[in-house]
Amino acid sequence: MKESEDILKTESQHFIEQTIEKDISEGKNGGRIHTRFPPEPNGYLHIGHAKAICLDFGMAQKYGGMCNLRFDDTNPTKEDVEYVDAIKEDINWLGFTWEEREYYASDYFGRLFDFAVVLIKRGLAYVDDQRAETISEQKGTTTQPGVLSPYRGRSIEENLTLFYRMNEGEFAEGSRVLRAKIDMASPNMHMRDPIIYRILYTPHHRTGTTWKVYPMYDFAHGQSDYFEGITHSLCTLEFEVHRPLYDWFVDQLMDSDYRPRQIEFNRLNLTYTVMSKRKLLELVKDGVVRGWDDPRMPTLCGLRRRGYTPESIRRFVELIGYTKVEAINDVSLLEYAIREDMNKRAPRVFGVLNPLKVIITNYPEEATEEVELVNNPEDETHGTRMVPFGRELYIEQEDFMENPPHKFFRLAPGQEVRLKGAYIVRCESFKKNENGEITEIYCTYDPETRSGGAQADRKVKGTLHWVSAVHCLDAEVRLYDRLFIDEDPSGHKDIDPREYLNPGSLTVLTGCKVEPSLGNASALDKFQFQRLGYFCVDYDSRPGRLVFNRTVSLKDTWAKVNKEEK
RNA sequence: UGUCCCGUGGUGUAAUUGGCAACACGUCUGAUUCUGGAUCAGAAAAGUCUAGGUUCGAGCCCUAGCGGGACAACCA
């Protein structure tokens, strides 16, 4: 019954899928689907871009189309090749490919220039000699129409000559621009004779000094879509008001039934972080974080270093969906996505973050043995491993209390716990130093309770992780917390998000102890430190000097109970 | 005193296009467990921003409000 219901239940589609399917059914563009992902190479990609990437490439995949990678490199003053390579690496890492279709808006500078000439010849573009401030003033306001530029009536010949001369380097930057002649009274500010070409002498990272004039975004994007045969140009909501202009240029360009259309969706916002490239750049420049790939950054390289997998990011994007509602998504959903992924895949290991020495007084002095531990209880195929056990061990400081509260299931004087995979031990006594800090715990073990042994089924409340003191490896562990203490740090007018920085966003722990099997782990290897969370080997890690990043903690209901009782 | 976009449990989304408001996360129970994790079973939680209208029937269509956002870069 339930199964048939599931089958009958039509899979729900978001509004972009619905639009695309409608276009297909109406036979638009011959039923062809072609999208593009168009980053500007002026910074690193962040998880907001991942949302766009999943859509652009995802729609192409789903509807048997193609997705181009196109660098929107129309502003040489802000762009650099450094970013081109990083962007490509991140897209590939996420699991998408543009095959051989790697394009640049700068590839179209010639065609764009020719198109501008066509517009001039049709009387639809003119050279304006006024300064930026004057043009801006004449634009009017959102409630008042603009005034016409005194240069608006120039002859076609004069416009043509001036535009060519602009590109020959005869005029200073800022002295002249080319504008489309549309409507200075339009309620849409973008239609009030938008600037389409400006003079720039900064060399371009790909075209060098070939060009002295560069097209503006609005004069490059739709046209590039058109040149590439893009059918669905998906972008974020803030470009909604640009759409009439996009369409206006396409109208001038069209010479067949083919036409690209722009569809806008909501940008990704995450709680407790900032997402704009500018603000992220400030964090890097100010040294608030260690770089673009700092594990606290929402950049893809940062998330990668933190231990996030491409699968978890794609899953998160799938969970939040695409709408036109401006929402702020909870980071805890992103954390859910990585936990869900790692739970199935990450090998379980023992790591002790804040070690406390335990001595098993009735265990033979020099003896050592190996116990067998399951690598992943969620997946038998991961097998088992042998972990050394001995008389002296380390457990977590948190796992012992001299005066335990009610319902504390761990070690305390007279209380019993299981050391996972090994024996049940009872705390008999402990030692304190002159500061009153507990330095050593003395336990006895019950040899019959070894896992798999005669008394193994004896029930105790708690199970602890541990490492053997003589065998374990030292490690540094970096714990991360949210970068900001405010849910929406950039959502307050006139307040700099940096006012809300979390001073405790990074905690570096040294002298942590991990089991010996971790000795040859390499960068980005991922593990579950049992009872603690998911951890990932950092790029800084070296044999003999291991460094781990905590990706995310395990859900900790004990911590919650504790907090509530406080 | 403009134009455009958007208002559905705490959060994010869905509702077969006008037919009993569903799913996920989170929360709370209980079972189970050699991870206080995971897993399994169950529960609470919105009557769809407001007021009208059309209709047998409105989250969906219409009107008017209210609230939020985008737009006046030689940025993208």
XYZ file of C-alpha atoms in Angstrom, chain A residues 11-544:
534
model
C 8.430 14.046 -7.409
C 8.088 17.702 -6.625
C 9.985 20.140 -8.775
C 11.267 23.563 -8.022
C 10.162 26.524 -10.108
C 13.190 26.433 -12.395
C 12.631 22.786 -13.286
C 9.005 23.599 -13.963
C 9.984 26.490 -16.205
C 12.510 24.410 -18.101
C 10.061 21.569 -18.624
C 7.495 24.010 -19.899
C 10.026 25.435 -22.346
C 10.840 21.939 -23.532
C 7.202 21.002 -23.974
C 6.628 24.192 -25.970
C 9.539 23.289 -28.183
C 11.519 26.414 -27.402
C 15.040 26.473 -28.838
C 14.349 23.108 -30.413
C 13.979 21.535 -26.971
C 17.661 22.142 -26.312
C 18.952 22.836 -22.765
C 22.228 24.658 -22.370
C 23.319 26.441 -19.200
C 26.480 28.115 -17.973
C 28.305 28.843 -14.759
C 29.781 32.350 -15.077
C 32.147 33.270 -12.212
C 34.180 36.449 -12.230
C 37.804 35.454 -11.551
C 38.211 37.952 -8.726
C 38.099 35.697 -5.686
C 37.597 32.189 -4.407
C 34.368 30.264 -4.749
C 32.196 29.843 -1.660
C 29.294 27.616 -0.769
C 26.893 30.108 -2.330
C 28.613 29.441 -5.641
C 28.204 25.725 -4.969
C 24.465 26.282 -4.929
C 24.698 27.935 -8.352
C 27.077 25.289 -9.700
C 24.770 22.460 -8.639
C 21.905 24.186 -10.423
C 23.732 25.118 -13.615
C 25.398 21.755 -14.100
C 22.523 19.864 -12.490
C 19.852 21.183 -14.851
C 22.040 20.375 -17.843
C 22.542 16.826 -16.566
C 18.919 16.268 -15.720
C 17.618 17.436 -19.092
C 20.321 15.981 -21.289
C 21.918 19.320 -22.023
C 25.287 20.936 -21.515
C 26.768 23.434 -19.111
C 29.608 25.780 -20.038
C 32.156 27.258 -17.721
C 32.527 30.906 -18.595
C 34.745 33.356 -16.833
C 33.096 36.733 -16.728
C 36.319 38.667 -17.042
C 35.250 42.080 -18.255
C 36.989 44.114 -15.567
C 40.792 43.780 -15.705
C 41.232 45.974 -12.631
C 39.794 43.302 -10.361
C 40.650 40.020 -11.958
C 43.580 37.661 -11.980
C 44.604 34.244 -13.386
C 45.342 33.107 -9.838
C 41.597 32.828 -9.334
C 40.912 31.067 -12.621
C 42.808 27.954 -11.592
C 41.365 27.898 -8.089
C 37.840 28.194 -9.461
C 38.356 25.308 -11.870
C 39.791 23.137 -9.118
C 36.785 23.810 -6.881
C 34.231 23.010 -9.585
C 35.970 19.725 -10.358
C 36.210 18.918 -6.692
C 32.468 19.379 -6.354
C 32.122 16.731 -9.032
C 31.207 18.659 -12.165
C 32.846 18.954 -15.564
C 32.509 21.445 -18.385
C 34.420 19.112 -20.700
C 36.120 21.252 -23.375
C 33.697 24.126 -22.985
C 35.834 26.574 -21.072
C 35.073 30.088 -22.241
C 35.907 33.639 -21.328
C 33.860 36.763 -21.857
C 37.158 38.198 -23.074
C 37.000 35.711 -25.966
C 34.096 37.813 -27.226
C 35.636 41.265 -26.925
C 35.863 41.510 -30.709
C 32.289 40.455 -31.341
C 31.058 42.652 -28.530
C 32.894 45.620 -30.010
C 31.370 44.923 -33.413
C 27.941 44.679 -31.854
C 28.462 48.044 -30.174
C 29.310 49.471 -33.584
C 26.082 48.005 -34.961
C 24.146 49.672 -32.173
C 25.793 53.009 -32.960
C 24.930 52.600 -36.627
C 21.324 51.913 -35.728
C 21.270 55.077 -33.651
C 20.942 53.041 -30.453
C 24.226 54.004 -28.785
C 26.182 57.205 -28.305
C 29.431 58.456 -26.843
C 29.011 60.599 -23.752
C 31.830 63.015 -22.848
C 30.612 63.793 -19.345
C 32.246 62.854 -16.082
C 30.937 59.929 -14.049
C 29.396 62.167 -11.391
C 27.488 64.193 -13.967
C 26.114 61.111 -15.664
C 25.125 59.763 -12.312
C 23.329 62.983 -11.366
C 21.474 63.041 -14.677
C 20.248 59.517 -14.096
C 17.621 60.878 -11.729
C 16.382 58.884 -8.789
C 14.103 55.918 -8.346
C 11.188 58.321 -8.093
C 12.277 60.989 -10.578
C 13.078 60.580 -14.262
C 16.546 61.349 -15.518
C 17.559 64.141 -17.859
C 18.966 63.661 -21.331
C 22.694 63.930 -21.865
C 23.699 66.873 -24.090
C 25.643 64.348 -26.184
C 22.647 62.102 -26.751
C 21.925 63.649 -30.148
C 25.383 63.170 -31.670
C 25.505 62.006 -35.264
C 26.166 58.384 -36.060
C 29.414 59.324 -37.810
C 30.712 61.286 -34.854
C 29.789 58.478 -32.429
C 31.513 55.949 -34.610
C 34.685 57.973 -34.907
C 34.792 58.712 -31.198
C 34.204 55.080 -30.216
C 37.040 53.892 -32.453
C 39.299 56.598 -31.080
C 38.380 55.578 -27.525
C 39.681 52.120 -28.300
C 42.836 53.496 -29.860
C 43.861 55.023 -26.577
C 43.325 58.624 -27.523
C 41.321 59.540 -24.464
C 41.979 59.315 -20.765
C 40.235 56.781 -18.538
C 36.945 58.187 -17.380
C 36.776 60.876 -20.030
C 34.245 59.175 -22.286
C 31.847 56.235 -22.245
C 29.578 54.548 -24.727
C 25.935 54.423 -23.649
C 22.942 52.594 -25.037
C 20.150 54.951 -26.059
C 17.080 53.536 -24.372
C 14.845 55.548 -22.028
C 15.973 58.140 -19.499
C 12.507 58.150 -17.960
C 12.215 54.412 -17.453
C 11.086 53.373 -13.970
C 13.867 50.809 -14.189
C 17.142 52.607 -13.512
C 19.050 50.078 -15.587
C 17.207 51.184 -18.712
C 18.191 54.851 -18.340
C 20.838 54.895 -21.085
C 23.144 52.375 -19.371
C 26.890 52.679 -19.864
C 28.008 49.784 -22.015
C 31.702 50.536 -22.624
C 34.325 52.306 -20.539
C 37.990 53.154 -21.110
C 40.451 51.121 -19.022
C 44.237 51.014 -19.346
C 44.896 48.262 -16.819
C 46.245 45.285 -18.792
C 43.831 42.387 -18.987
C 45.022 39.025 -17.669
C 44.232 37.382 -20.989
C 44.069 40.031 -23.680
C 46.866 42.219 -22.371
C 46.758 45.734 -23.802
C 44.867 44.841 -26.972
C 41.785 46.644 -25.773
C 41.435 50.124 -24.351
C 37.676 49.842 -23.938
C 35.920 47.123 -21.984
C 32.253 46.118 -21.997
C 30.209 46.399 -18.815
C 28.560 43.327 -17.279
C 25.172 44.101 -18.821
C 26.690 44.429 -22.256
C 28.654 41.211 -21.976
C 26.566 38.681 -20.130
C 23.463 38.229 -22.241
C 25.472 38.522 -25.416
C 27.941 35.886 -24.270
C 24.971 33.658 -23.480
C 23.717 34.312 -26.985
C 27.079 33.566 -28.620
C 27.305 30.262 -26.761
C 23.755 29.195 -27.496
C 22.772 29.242 -23.838
C 19.072 28.576 -23.350
C 18.664 29.146 -19.622
C 20.796 31.750 -17.915
C 20.356 31.094 -14.210
C 21.470 33.756 -11.763
C 20.651 35.164 -8.353
C 17.759 37.437 -7.453
C 19.677 40.722 -7.465
C 19.868 40.497 -11.248
C 16.119 40.475 -11.587
C 16.052 44.201 -12.388
C 18.693 43.653 -15.059
C 16.502 41.270 -16.988
C 14.725 43.897 -19.165
C 18.137 45.136 -20.260
C 19.336 41.583 -20.874
C 16.287 41.075 -23.067
C 16.748 44.414 -24.817
C 20.230 43.501 -25.992
C 19.113 40.028 -27.017
C 16.322 41.633 -29.052
C 18.925 43.664 -30.943
C 21.027 40.560 -31.494
C 18.428 37.978 -32.513
C 18.486 36.633 -36.045
C 16.481 33.442 -35.567
C 13.994 31.825 -33.185
C 16.721 31.068 -30.694
C 16.808 33.192 -27.574
C 18.335 32.745 -24.126
C 16.292 33.575 -21.056
C 17.411 34.691 -17.637
C 15.839 33.101 -14.559
C 16.656 34.256 -11.042
C 16.745 32.242 -7.829
C 17.511 33.003 -4.194
C 21.076 33.431 -3.084
C 22.369 31.211 -0.282
C 22.781 32.831 3.111
C 24.130 30.870 6.040
C 23.697 31.653 9.714
C 26.752 32.782 11.685
C 28.807 33.684 8.632
C 29.218 36.246 5.883
C 29.033 35.327 2.233
C 30.063 38.303 0.139
C 33.454 38.107 -1.536
C 34.260 41.591 -0.288
C 33.635 40.719 3.351
C 35.469 37.432 3.058
C 38.419 39.271 1.544
C 38.427 41.649 4.523
C 38.655 38.722 6.922
C 41.664 37.424 5.013
C 43.368 40.813 4.740
C 42.823 41.687 8.392
C 44.289 38.384 9.485
C 41.073 37.396 11.233
C 41.483 34.047 9.498
C 44.611 32.390 8.163
C 43.649 32.652 4.504
C 40.953 31.873 1.982
C 41.190 28.206 2.914
C 40.956 28.710 6.650
C 38.642 25.919 7.870
C 36.307 28.514 9.368
C 35.662 30.145 5.987
C 32.562 29.321 3.921
C 34.787 29.090 0.855
C 34.904 25.746 -0.913
C 38.633 25.466 -0.233
C 37.969 26.272 3.431
C 35.202 23.701 3.722
C 37.401 21.145 1.989
C 40.196 21.750 4.470
C 37.684 21.580 7.303
C 36.748 18.070 6.174
C 33.576 18.624 4.206
C 33.050 16.277 1.286
C 31.648 17.246 -2.119
C 28.811 14.810 -1.463
C 27.835 16.550 1.756
C 27.796 19.952 0.098
C 25.709 18.714 -2.799
C 23.348 17.055 -0.339
C 23.013 20.281 1.632
C 22.220 22.220 -1.532
C 19.604 19.624 -2.386
C 18.048 19.995 1.064
C 17.685 23.784 0.930
C 16.219 23.971 -2.570
C 15.731 26.833 -4.984
C 13.050 29.454 -4.518
C 12.578 33.186 -4.826
C 12.298 33.714 -1.100
C 15.255 35.431 0.479
C 16.071 33.080 3.293
C 18.851 32.518 5.740
C 19.744 28.865 6.030
C 20.823 27.255 9.247
C 24.467 26.059 9.299
C 23.310 23.180 11.433
C 21.692 21.735 8.322
C 25.099 21.793 6.641
C 26.510 20.051 9.701
C 23.744 17.486 9.474
C 24.747 16.823 5.864
C 28.381 16.124 6.685
C 27.483 13.966 9.700
C 25.112 11.939 7.563
C 27.841 11.391 4.974
C 30.665 10.673 7.404
C 28.588 8.324 9.509
C 28.441 5.968 6.548
C 32.032 6.399 5.453
C 34.443 7.543 8.144
C 36.562 4.917 9.862
C 36.234 4.972 13.651
C 39.387 5.567 15.631
C 40.372 6.507 19.168
C 41.720 9.958 19.860
C 42.017 11.586 23.260
C 41.891 15.357 23.155
C 42.607 16.168 26.801
C 44.510 13.164 28.133
C 44.268 11.880 31.676
C 46.516 8.988 32.709
C 44.882 5.785 33.884
C 46.867 3.003 35.526
C 45.375 -0.431 35.787
C 46.939 -1.645 38.988
C 46.123 -5.328 38.604
C 47.341 -5.527 34.996
C 50.784 -7.176 34.583
C 53.650 -4.610 34.613
C 55.306 -5.035 31.213
C 52.427 -6.732 29.442
C 50.777 -5.589 26.270
C 48.013 -7.064 24.148
C 46.024 -6.176 21.080
C 42.285 -5.850 20.969
C 40.168 -5.977 17.840
C 37.993 -3.005 16.975
C 35.346 -2.524 14.322
C 36.272 0.158 11.803
C 32.727 1.166 11.008
C 29.672 -0.316 12.715
C 27.516 1.080 9.895
C 29.384 -0.929 7.272
C 30.899 -4.352 7.920
C 32.982 -4.202 4.763
C 35.266 -1.724 6.506
C 36.587 -4.619 8.579
C 38.411 -4.465 11.871
C 41.806 -3.399 13.177
C 44.045 -4.294 16.097
C 44.695 -1.665 18.734
C 47.336 -2.082 21.462
C 46.245 -2.108 25.096
C 48.406 -1.984 28.194
C 48.681 -1.159 31.863
C 48.910 2.584 31.299
C 46.311 4.352 29.234
C 44.946 7.790 28.521
C 41.297 8.651 28.735
C 39.526 11.964 28.314
C 39.720 14.317 31.301
C 35.987 14.922 30.892
C 35.343 11.229 31.370
C 36.296 11.319 35.030
C 34.677 13.227 37.869
C 35.618 13.139 41.500
C 32.094 14.096 42.534
C 29.862 13.041 39.689
C 26.384 14.488 39.272
C 23.377 12.241 38.957
C 23.280 10.337 35.645
C 26.994 10.713 34.943
C 27.705 7.412 33.201
C 31.475 7.663 33.111
C 34.340 7.095 35.524
C 34.185 8.184 39.136
C 35.527 6.705 42.358
C 33.959 3.283 42.822
C 32.189 3.435 39.461
C 32.639 1.009 36.582
C 32.913 1.669 32.851
C 33.814 -0.323 29.786
C 36.898 0.608 27.861
C 35.548 0.087 24.405
C 36.786 -3.088 22.784
C 38.745 -4.058 25.926
C 37.779 -4.525 29.577
C 35.451 -3.247 32.233
C 37.430 -1.250 34.769
C 36.606 0.152 38.190
C 38.096 3.333 39.560
C 39.699 2.625 42.928
C 41.519 5.907 43.630
C 43.189 8.889 42.057
C 46.006 11.347 42.600
C 45.921 15.132 42.650
C 48.730 17.630 42.315
C 49.382 20.633 44.579
C 46.867 22.683 42.545
C 44.147 20.177 43.221
C 44.147 18.933 39.629
C 43.630 15.266 39.041
C 46.757 13.780 37.476
C 46.340 10.013 37.602
C 43.571 7.536 38.076
C 44.004 4.055 39.492
C 41.724 1.335 38.309
C 41.371 -2.413 38.492
C 40.178 -4.448 35.560
C 38.154 -7.602 35.321
C 40.015 -9.999 32.950
C 36.803 -11.950 32.271
C 35.123 -8.929 30.689
C 37.298 -8.558 27.647
C 35.161 -8.009 24.553
C 34.167 -11.405 23.288
C 35.138 -12.969 26.641
C 33.156 -14.918 29.248
C 31.780 -11.933 31.171
C 31.708 -9.564 28.208
C 27.948 -9.171 28.410
C 27.980 -7.640 31.862
C 26.171 -4.347 31.601
C 27.789 -1.083 32.602
C 26.403 2.363 31.947
C 29.295 3.933 30.161
C 31.755 3.073 27.444
C 34.897 5.133 27.054
C 37.479 5.548 24.305
C 41.133 5.265 25.299
C 44.678 4.929 23.961
C 47.643 2.980 25.257
C 50.163 5.366 26.822
C 53.242 3.630 25.451
C 51.894 3.136 21.932
C 49.909 6.281 21.236
C 50.973 9.146 19.002
C 51.026 12.836 19.828
C 48.854 15.125 17.772
C 47.706 18.683 17.476
C 43.963 19.123 17.138
C 42.277 22.302 15.964
C 38.740 22.854 17.113
C 36.559 25.285 15.231
C 33.488 27.162 16.266
C 31.333 29.580 14.289
C 33.226 32.643 13.102
C 30.534 35.036 14.309
C 28.413 35.072 17.426
C 25.485 36.663 15.633
C 23.125 34.643 13.447
C 23.181 37.228 10.708
C 26.363 39.289 11.137
C 25.854 41.321 7.982
C 22.161 41.819 8.611
C 22.514 44.867 10.855
C 22.412 48.325 9.332
C 25.448 50.479 10.066
C 27.166 47.770 12.078
C 30.311 46.149 10.744
C 29.987 42.356 10.842
C 33.419 42.242 12.478
C 31.772 43.610 15.627
C 30.256 40.155 15.964
C 33.415 38.094 15.537
C 33.656 35.100 17.817
C 36.960 35.346 19.705
C 36.775 31.627 20.455
C 36.333 30.431 16.885
C 39.643 28.551 16.967
C 41.037 26.408 19.784
C 44.348 24.678 19.258
C 44.961 21.624 21.409
C 48.445 20.176 21.621
C 49.536 17.013 23.349
C 46.482 15.128 22.175
C 46.926 11.351 21.991
C 45.760 9.222 19.075
C 45.932 5.517 18.347
C 49.018 4.312 16.414
C 47.072 3.346 13.264
C 46.855 7.069 12.477
C 50.610 7.310 11.994
C 50.511 7.346 8.223
C 47.324 9.312 7.668
C 47.666 11.958 4.985
C 46.085 15.327 4.327
C 42.289 15.355 4.048
C 41.924 11.785 5.376
C 38.783 11.678 7.457
C 38.000 9.830 10.665
C 35.489 9.631 13.413
C 37.214 10.041 16.746
C 34.763 7.933 18.650
C 32.417 9.791 20.963
C 33.956 13.121 19.889
C 33.235 13.944 16.289
C 34.557 13.847 12.769
C 38.124 14.925 12.151
C 40.210 15.487 9.087
C 43.982 15.554 8.607
C 45.175 19.105 7.954
C 47.608 20.141 5.221
C 50.042 21.096 8.004
C 50.209 17.494 9.202
C 53.527 15.612 8.901
C 54.582 12.134 9.969
C 55.525 12.488 13.611
